[in-house]
PDB file of C-alpha atoms in Angstrom:
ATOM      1  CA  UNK A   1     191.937 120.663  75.640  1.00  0.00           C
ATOM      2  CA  UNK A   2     188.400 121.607  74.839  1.00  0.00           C
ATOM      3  CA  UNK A   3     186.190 121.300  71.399  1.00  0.00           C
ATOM      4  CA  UNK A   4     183.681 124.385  70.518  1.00  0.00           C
ATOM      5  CA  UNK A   5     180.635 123.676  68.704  1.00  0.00           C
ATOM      6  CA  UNK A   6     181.659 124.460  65.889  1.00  0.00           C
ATOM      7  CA  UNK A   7     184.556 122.237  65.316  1.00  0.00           C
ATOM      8  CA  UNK A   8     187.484 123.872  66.393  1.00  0.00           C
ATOM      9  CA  UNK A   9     189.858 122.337  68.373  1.00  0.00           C
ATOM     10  CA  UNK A  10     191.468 124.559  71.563  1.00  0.00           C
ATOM     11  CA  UNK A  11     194.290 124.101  74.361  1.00  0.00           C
ATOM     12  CA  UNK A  12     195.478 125.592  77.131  1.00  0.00           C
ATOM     13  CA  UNK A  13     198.286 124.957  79.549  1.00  0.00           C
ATOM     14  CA  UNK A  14     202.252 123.869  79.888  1.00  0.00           C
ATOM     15  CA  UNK A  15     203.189 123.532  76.224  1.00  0.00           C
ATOM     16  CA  UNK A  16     206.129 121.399  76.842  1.00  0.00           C
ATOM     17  CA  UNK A  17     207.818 120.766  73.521  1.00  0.00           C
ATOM     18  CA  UNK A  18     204.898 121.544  71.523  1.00  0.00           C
ATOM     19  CA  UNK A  19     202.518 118.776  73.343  1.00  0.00           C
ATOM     20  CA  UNK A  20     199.561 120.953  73.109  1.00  0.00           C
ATOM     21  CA  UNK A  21     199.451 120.913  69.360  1.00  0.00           C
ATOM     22  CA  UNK A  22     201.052 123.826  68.003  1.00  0.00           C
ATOM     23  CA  UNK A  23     204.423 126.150  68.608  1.00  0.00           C
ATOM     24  CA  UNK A  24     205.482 128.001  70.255  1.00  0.00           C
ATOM     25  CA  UNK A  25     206.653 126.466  73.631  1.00  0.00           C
ATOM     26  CA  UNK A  26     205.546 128.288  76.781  1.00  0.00           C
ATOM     27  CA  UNK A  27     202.610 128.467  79.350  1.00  0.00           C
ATOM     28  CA  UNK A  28     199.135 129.744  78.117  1.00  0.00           C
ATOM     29  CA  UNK A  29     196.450 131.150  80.408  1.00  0.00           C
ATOM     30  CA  UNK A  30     194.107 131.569  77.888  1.00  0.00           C
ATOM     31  CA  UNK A  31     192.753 129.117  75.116  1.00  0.00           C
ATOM     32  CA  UNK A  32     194.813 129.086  72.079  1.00  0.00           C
ATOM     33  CA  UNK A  33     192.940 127.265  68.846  1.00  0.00           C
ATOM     34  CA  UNK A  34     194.977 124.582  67.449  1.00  0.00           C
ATOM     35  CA  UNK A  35     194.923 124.907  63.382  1.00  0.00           C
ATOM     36  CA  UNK A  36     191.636 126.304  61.573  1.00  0.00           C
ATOM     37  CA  UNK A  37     189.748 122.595  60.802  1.00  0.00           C
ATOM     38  CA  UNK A  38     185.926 122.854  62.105  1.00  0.00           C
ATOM     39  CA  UNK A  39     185.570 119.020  61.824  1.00  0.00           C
ATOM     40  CA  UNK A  40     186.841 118.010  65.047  1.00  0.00           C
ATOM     41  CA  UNK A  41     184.058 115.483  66.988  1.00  0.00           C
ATOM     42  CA  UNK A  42     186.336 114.070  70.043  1.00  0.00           C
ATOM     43  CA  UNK A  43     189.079 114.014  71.774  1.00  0.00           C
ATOM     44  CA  UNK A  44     190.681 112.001  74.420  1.00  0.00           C
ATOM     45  CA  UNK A  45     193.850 112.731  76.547  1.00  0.00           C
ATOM     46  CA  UNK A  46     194.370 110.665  79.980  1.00  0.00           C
ATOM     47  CA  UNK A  47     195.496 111.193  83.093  1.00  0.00           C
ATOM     48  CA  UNK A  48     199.333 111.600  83.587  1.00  0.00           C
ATOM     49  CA  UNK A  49     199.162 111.299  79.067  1.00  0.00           C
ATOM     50  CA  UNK A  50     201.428 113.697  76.916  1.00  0.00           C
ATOM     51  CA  UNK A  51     199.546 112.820  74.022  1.00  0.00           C
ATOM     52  CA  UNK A  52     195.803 113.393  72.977  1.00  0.00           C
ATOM     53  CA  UNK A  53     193.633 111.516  70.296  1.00  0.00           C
ATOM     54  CA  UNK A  54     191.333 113.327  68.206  1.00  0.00           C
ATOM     55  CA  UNK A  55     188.689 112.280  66.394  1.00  0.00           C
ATOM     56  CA  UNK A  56     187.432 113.670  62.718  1.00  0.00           C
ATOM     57  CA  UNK A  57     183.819 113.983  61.540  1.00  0.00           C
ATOM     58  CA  UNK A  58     184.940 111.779  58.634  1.00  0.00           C
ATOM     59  CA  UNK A  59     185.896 108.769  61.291  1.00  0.00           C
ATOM     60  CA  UNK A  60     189.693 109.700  60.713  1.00  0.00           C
ATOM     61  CA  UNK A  61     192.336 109.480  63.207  1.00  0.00           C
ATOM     62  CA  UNK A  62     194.725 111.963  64.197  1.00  0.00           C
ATOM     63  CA  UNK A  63     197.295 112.237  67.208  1.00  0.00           C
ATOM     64  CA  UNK A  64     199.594 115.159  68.594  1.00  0.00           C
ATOM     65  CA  UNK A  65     202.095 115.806  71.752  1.00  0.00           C
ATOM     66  CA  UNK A  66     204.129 113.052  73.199  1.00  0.00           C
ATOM     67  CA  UNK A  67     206.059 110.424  74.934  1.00  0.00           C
ATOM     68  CA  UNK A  68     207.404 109.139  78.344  1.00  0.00           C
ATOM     69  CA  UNK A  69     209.026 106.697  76.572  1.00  0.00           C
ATOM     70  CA  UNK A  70     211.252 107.043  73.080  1.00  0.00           C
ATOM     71  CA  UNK A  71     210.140 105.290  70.297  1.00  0.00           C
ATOM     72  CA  UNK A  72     207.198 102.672  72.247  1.00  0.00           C
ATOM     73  CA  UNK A  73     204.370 103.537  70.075  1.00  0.00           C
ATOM     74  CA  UNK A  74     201.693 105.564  71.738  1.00  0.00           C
ATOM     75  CA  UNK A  75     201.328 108.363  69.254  1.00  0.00           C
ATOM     76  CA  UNK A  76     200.382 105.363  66.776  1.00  0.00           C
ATOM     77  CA  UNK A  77     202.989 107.044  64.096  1.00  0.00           C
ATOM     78  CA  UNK A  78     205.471 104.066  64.587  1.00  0.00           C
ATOM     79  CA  UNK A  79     208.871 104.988  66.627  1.00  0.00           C
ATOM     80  CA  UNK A  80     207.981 108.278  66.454  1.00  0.00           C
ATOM     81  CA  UNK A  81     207.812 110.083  70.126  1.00  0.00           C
ATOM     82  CA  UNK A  82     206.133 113.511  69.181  1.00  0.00           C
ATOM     83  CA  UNK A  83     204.083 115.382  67.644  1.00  0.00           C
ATOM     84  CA  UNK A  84     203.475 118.897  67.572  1.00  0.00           C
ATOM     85  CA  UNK A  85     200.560 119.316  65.736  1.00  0.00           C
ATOM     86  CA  UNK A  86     197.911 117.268  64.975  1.00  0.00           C
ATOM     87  CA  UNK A  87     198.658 114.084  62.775  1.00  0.00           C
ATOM     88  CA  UNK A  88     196.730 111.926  61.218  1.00  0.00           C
ATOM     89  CA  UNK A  89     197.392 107.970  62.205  1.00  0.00           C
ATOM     90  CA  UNK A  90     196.553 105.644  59.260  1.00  0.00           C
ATOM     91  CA  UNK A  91     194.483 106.329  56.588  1.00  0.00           C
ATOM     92  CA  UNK A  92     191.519 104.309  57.812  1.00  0.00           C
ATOM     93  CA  UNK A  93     188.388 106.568  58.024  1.00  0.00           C
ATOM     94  CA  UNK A  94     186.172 103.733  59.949  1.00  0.00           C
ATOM     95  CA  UNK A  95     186.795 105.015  64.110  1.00  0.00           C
ATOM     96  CA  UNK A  96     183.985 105.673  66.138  1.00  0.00           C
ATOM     97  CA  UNK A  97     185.616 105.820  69.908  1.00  0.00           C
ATOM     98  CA  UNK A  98     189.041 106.561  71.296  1.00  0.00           C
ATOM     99  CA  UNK A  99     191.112 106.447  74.611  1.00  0.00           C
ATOM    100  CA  UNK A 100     194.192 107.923  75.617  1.00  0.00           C
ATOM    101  CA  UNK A 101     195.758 106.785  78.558  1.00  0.00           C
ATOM    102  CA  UNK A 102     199.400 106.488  80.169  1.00  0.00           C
ATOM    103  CA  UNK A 103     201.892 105.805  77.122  1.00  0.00           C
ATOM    104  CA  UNK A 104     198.949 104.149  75.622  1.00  0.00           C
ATOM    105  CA  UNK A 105     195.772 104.126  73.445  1.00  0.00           C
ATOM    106  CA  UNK A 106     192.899 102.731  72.383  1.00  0.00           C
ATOM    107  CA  UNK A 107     190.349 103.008  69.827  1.00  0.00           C
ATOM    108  CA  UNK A 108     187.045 101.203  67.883  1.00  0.00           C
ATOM    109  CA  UNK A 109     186.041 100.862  64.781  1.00  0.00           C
ATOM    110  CA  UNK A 110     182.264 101.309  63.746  1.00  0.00           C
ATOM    111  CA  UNK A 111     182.590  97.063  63.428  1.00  0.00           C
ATOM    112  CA  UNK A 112     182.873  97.021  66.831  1.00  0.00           C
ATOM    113  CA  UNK A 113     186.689  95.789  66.455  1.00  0.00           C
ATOM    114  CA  UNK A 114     189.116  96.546  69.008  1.00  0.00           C
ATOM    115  CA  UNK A 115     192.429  98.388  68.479  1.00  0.00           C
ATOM    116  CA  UNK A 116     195.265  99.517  71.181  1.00  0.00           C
ATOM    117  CA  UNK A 117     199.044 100.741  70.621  1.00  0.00           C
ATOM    118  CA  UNK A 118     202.028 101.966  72.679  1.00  0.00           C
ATOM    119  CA  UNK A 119     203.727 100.577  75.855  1.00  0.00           C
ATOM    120  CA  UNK A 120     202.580  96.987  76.348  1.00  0.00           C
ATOM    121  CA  UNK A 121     205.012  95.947  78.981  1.00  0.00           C
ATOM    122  CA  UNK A 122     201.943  94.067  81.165  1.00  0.00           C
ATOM    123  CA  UNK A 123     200.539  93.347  78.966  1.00  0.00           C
ATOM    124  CA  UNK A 124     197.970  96.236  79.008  1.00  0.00           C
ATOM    125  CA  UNK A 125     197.233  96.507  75.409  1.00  0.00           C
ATOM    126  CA  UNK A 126     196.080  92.670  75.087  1.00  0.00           C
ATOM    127  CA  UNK A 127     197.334  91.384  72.110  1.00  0.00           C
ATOM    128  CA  UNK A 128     198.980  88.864  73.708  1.00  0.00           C
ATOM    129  CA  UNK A 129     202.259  89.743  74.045  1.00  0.00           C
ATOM    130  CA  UNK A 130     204.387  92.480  75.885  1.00  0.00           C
ATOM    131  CA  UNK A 131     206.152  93.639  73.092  1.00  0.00           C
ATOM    132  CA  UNK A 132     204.671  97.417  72.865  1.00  0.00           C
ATOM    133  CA  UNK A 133     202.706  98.487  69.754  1.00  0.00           C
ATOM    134  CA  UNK A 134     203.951 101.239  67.052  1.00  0.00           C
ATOM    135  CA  UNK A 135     200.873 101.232  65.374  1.00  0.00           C
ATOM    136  CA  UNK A 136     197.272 100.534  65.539  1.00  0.00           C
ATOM    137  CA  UNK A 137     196.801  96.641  66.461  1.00  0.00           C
ATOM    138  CA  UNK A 138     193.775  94.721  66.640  1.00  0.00           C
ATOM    139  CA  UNK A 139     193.046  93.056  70.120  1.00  0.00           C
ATOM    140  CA  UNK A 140     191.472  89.411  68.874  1.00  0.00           C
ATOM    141  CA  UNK A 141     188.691  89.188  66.320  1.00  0.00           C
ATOM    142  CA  UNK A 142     185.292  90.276  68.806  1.00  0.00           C
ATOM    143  CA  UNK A 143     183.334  92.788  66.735  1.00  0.00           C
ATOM    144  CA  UNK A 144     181.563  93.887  70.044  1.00  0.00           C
ATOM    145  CA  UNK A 145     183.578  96.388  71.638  1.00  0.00           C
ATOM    146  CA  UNK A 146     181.381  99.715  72.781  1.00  0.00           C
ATOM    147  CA  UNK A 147     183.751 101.431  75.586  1.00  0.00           C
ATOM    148  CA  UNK A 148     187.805 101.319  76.696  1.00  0.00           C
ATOM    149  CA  UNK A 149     188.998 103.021  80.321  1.00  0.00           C
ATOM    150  CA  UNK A 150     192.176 102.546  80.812  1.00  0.00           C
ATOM    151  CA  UNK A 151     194.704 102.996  84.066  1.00  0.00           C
ATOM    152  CA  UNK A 152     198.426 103.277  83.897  1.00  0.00           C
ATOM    153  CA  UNK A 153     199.171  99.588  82.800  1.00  0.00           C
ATOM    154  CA  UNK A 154     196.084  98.206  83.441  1.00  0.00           C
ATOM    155  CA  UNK A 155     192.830  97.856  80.755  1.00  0.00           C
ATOM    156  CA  UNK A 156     188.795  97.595  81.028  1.00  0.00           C
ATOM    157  CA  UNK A 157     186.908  97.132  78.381  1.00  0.00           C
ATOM    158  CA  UNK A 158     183.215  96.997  77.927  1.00  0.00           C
ATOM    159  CA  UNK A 159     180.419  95.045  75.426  1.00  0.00           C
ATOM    160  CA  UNK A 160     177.712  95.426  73.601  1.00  0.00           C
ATOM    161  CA  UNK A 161     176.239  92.671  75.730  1.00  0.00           C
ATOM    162  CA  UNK A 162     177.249  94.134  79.054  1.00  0.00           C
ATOM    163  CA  UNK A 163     180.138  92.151  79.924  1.00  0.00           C
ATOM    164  CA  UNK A 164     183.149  93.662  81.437  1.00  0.00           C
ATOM    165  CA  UNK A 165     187.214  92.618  80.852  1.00  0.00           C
ATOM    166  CA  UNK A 166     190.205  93.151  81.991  1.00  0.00           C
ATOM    167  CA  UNK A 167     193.702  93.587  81.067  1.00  0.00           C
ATOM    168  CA  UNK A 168     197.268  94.119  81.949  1.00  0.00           C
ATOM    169  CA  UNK A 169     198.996  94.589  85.608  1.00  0.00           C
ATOM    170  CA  UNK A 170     197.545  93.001  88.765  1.00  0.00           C
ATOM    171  CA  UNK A 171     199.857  93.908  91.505  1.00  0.00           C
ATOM    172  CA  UNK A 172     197.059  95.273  93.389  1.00  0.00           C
ATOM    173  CA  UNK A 173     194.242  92.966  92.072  1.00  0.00           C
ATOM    174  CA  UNK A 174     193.228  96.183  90.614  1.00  0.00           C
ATOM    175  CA  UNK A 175     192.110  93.743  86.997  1.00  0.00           C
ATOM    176  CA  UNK A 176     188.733  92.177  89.534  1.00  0.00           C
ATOM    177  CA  UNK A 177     188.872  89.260  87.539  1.00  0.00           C
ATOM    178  CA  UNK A 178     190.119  86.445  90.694  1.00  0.00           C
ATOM    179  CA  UNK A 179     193.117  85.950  89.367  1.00  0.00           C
ATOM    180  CA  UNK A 180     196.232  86.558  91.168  1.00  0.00           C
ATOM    181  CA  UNK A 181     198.472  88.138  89.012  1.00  0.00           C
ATOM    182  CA  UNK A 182     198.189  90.352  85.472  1.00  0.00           C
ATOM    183  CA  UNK A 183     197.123  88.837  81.852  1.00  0.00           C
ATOM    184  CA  UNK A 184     198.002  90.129  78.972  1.00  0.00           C
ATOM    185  CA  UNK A 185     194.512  89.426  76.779  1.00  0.00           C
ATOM    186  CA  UNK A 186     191.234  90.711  77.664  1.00  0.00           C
ATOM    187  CA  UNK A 187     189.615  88.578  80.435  1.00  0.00           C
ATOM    188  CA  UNK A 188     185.881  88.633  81.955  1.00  0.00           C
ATOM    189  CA  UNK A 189     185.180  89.769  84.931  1.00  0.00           C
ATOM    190  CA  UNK A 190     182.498  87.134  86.045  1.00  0.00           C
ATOM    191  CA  UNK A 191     182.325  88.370  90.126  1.00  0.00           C
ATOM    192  CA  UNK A 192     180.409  91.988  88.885  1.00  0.00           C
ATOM    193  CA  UNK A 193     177.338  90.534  86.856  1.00  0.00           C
ATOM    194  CA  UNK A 194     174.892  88.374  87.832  1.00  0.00           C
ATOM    195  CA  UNK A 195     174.837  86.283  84.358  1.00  0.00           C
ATOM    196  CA  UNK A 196     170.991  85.356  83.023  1.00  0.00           C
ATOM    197  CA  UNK A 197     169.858  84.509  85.932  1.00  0.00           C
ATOM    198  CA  UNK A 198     165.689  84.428  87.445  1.00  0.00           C
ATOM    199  CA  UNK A 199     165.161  85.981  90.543  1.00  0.00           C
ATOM    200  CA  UNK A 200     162.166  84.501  91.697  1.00  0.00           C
ATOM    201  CA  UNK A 201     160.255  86.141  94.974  1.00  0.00           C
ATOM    202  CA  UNK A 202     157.153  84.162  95.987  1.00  0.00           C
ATOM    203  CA  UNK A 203     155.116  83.982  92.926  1.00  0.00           C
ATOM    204  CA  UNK A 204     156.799  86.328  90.837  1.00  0.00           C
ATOM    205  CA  UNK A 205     159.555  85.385  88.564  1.00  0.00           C
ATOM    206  CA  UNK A 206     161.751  88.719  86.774  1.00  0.00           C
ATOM    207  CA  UNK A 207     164.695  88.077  84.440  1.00  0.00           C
ATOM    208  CA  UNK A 208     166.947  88.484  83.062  1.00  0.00           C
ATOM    209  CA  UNK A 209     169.261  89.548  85.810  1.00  0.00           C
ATOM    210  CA  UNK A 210     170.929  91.508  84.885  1.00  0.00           C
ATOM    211  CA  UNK A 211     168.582  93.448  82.706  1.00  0.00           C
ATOM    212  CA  UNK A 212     169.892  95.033  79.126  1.00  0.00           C
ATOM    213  CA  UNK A 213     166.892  95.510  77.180  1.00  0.00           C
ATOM    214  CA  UNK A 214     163.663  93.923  78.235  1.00  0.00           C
ATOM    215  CA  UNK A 215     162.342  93.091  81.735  1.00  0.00           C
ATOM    216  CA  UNK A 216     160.413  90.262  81.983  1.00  0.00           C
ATOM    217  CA  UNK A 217     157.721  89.705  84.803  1.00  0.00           C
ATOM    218  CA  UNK A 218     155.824  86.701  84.927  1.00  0.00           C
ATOM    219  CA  UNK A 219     153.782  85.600  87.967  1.00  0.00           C
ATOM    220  CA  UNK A 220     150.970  82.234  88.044  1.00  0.00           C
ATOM    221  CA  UNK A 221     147.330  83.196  87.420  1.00  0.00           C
ATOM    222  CA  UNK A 222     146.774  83.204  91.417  1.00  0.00           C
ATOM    223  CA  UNK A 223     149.190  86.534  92.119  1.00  0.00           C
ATOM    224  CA  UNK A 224     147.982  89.867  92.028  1.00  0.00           C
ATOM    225  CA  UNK A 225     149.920  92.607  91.536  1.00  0.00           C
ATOM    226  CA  UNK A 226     148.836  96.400  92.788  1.00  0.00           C
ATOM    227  CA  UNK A 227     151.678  98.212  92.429  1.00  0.00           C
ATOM    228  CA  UNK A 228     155.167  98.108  91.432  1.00  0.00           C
ATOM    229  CA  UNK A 229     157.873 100.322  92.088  1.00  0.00           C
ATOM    230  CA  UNK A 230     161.220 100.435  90.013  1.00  0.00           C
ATOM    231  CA  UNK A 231     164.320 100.896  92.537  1.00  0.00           C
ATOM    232  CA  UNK A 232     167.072 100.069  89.999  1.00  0.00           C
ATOM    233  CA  UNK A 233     166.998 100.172  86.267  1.00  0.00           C
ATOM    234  CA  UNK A 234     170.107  98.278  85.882  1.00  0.00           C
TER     235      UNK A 234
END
C-alpha cells in the first residue's frame, strides 16, 4: 500500500475479499490506484493486519479491508468485519496519527488524546476492560499522546515528555514494565529512563538525564573546560 505525492492512494498484492480497497478479487503484480481522491496524507496497515487506516488532509478518518475476527471492532465501523473500499470512521475531522496493528487500532487527536478500537481480549487497547471496542474509544483523559506501536495483543505508547507505557499481554514480559503478568491500562515503563536525574563527574554537573530539550552544564568557577565532545544526543 503506497501514497504518491500527489495524493493518490495505491495497492498491490493478494486482494482477498476486496481487502486492498477496491474489486475485483485476485492477485495484482502491479500497483492498482484505489479511487481518484488526491488528499490522502497517511496510512497505516500492521503486520499480520487485514485492514489499513488512512488518513485525510482534512484530519478525517477512513478504514478499508478486514477482519480475523467477526464483528470485534477493528475496522472502527461497529460489528462490521469489512470493507472494501475506503470508509470513512466517524465524522470527527481532528486525527493527526494512526496505527494499525493485529485486529486492532489506534489513533490521536491533534489534543494529544488517545483513541484505540477492536479486539481487546488482554487488554491491549487499555481502556480498562477486555471487552473489545466497535468504535473509536478514548484511552483515559492524558492529552499527551505523540506515538502508538503496537504488537499482536500487546501496546506501547509514547509522550510528549518522553515517557514510555505499556499495555496488554505479558506472557513473555514482552510489556518491560516489572510486572509479572499483562494490564489492561497504559502503564510506565520506569526501568528504560533515567528520570531527572544530575550526573555529576568531578566538577561538572549535566542534567537533566535524560535530556529532551535543553542540556544543562554547570561546573564551580575552579574547572576549566577545553573541549567537549557530544557522544549521545539522547
Amino acid at each position: 500500500i503506497a501514497l504518491k505525492s500527489d495524493g493518490t492512494l495505491w495497492v498491490f498484492g493478494y486482494n482477498h475479499n476486496g481487502y486492498l480497497g477496491f474489486f475485483p478479487m485476485g492477485d495484482y503484480n502491479t500497483p492498482i490506484q484505489v479511487g481518484f481522491d488526491t488528499d490522502w496524507v497517511d496510512i497505516s496497515n500492521g503486520s499480520s493486519s487485514l485492514h489499513t487506516l488512512l488518513l485525510k488532509s482534512d484530519g478525517s478518518l477512513w478504514v478499508f479491508g478486514g477482519t480475523w475476527n467477526t464483528g470485534d471492532g477493528a475496522l472502527g465501523l461497529g460489528a462490521q468485519s469489512s470493507a472494501s473500499s475506503p470508509h470513512q470512521i466517524g465524522t470527527d475531522t481532528d486525527w493527526q496519527y494512526i496505527k494499525a496493528s493485529f485486529n486492532n487500532s489506534f489513533a490521536i487527536k491533534t489534543n494529544g488524546t488517545l483513541w484505540g478500537w477492536g479486539q481487546n481480549n488482554y487488554g491491549q487497547v487499555g481502556d480498562g476492560t477486555t471487552t473489545d471496542k466497535l468504535t473509536p474509544t478514548q484511552i483515559g483523559t492524558d492529552t499527551d499522546w505523540v506515538m502508538v506501536q503496537s504488537g499482536s495483543r500487546h501496546t506501547y505508547g509514547l509522550k510528549s515528555n518522553g515517557d514510555l507505557l505499556s499495555w496488554g499481554n505479558d506472557s513473555y514480559n514482552q510489556l518491560g514494565n516489572g510486572y509479572d503478568g499483562g494490564v489492561i491500562v497504559p502503564t510506565a515503563i520506569i526501568s528504560c529512563t533515567l528520570a531527572q536525574e544530575t550526573v555529576t563527574e568531578q566538577e561538572l554537573s549535566i542534567y537533566p538525564n535524560p535530556v529532551h530539550d535543553v542540556l544543562t552544564i554547570e561546573m564551580n568557577e575552579a574547572t576549566s573546560i577545553t573541549h567537549i565532545q557530544l557522544y549521545d544526543y539522547l
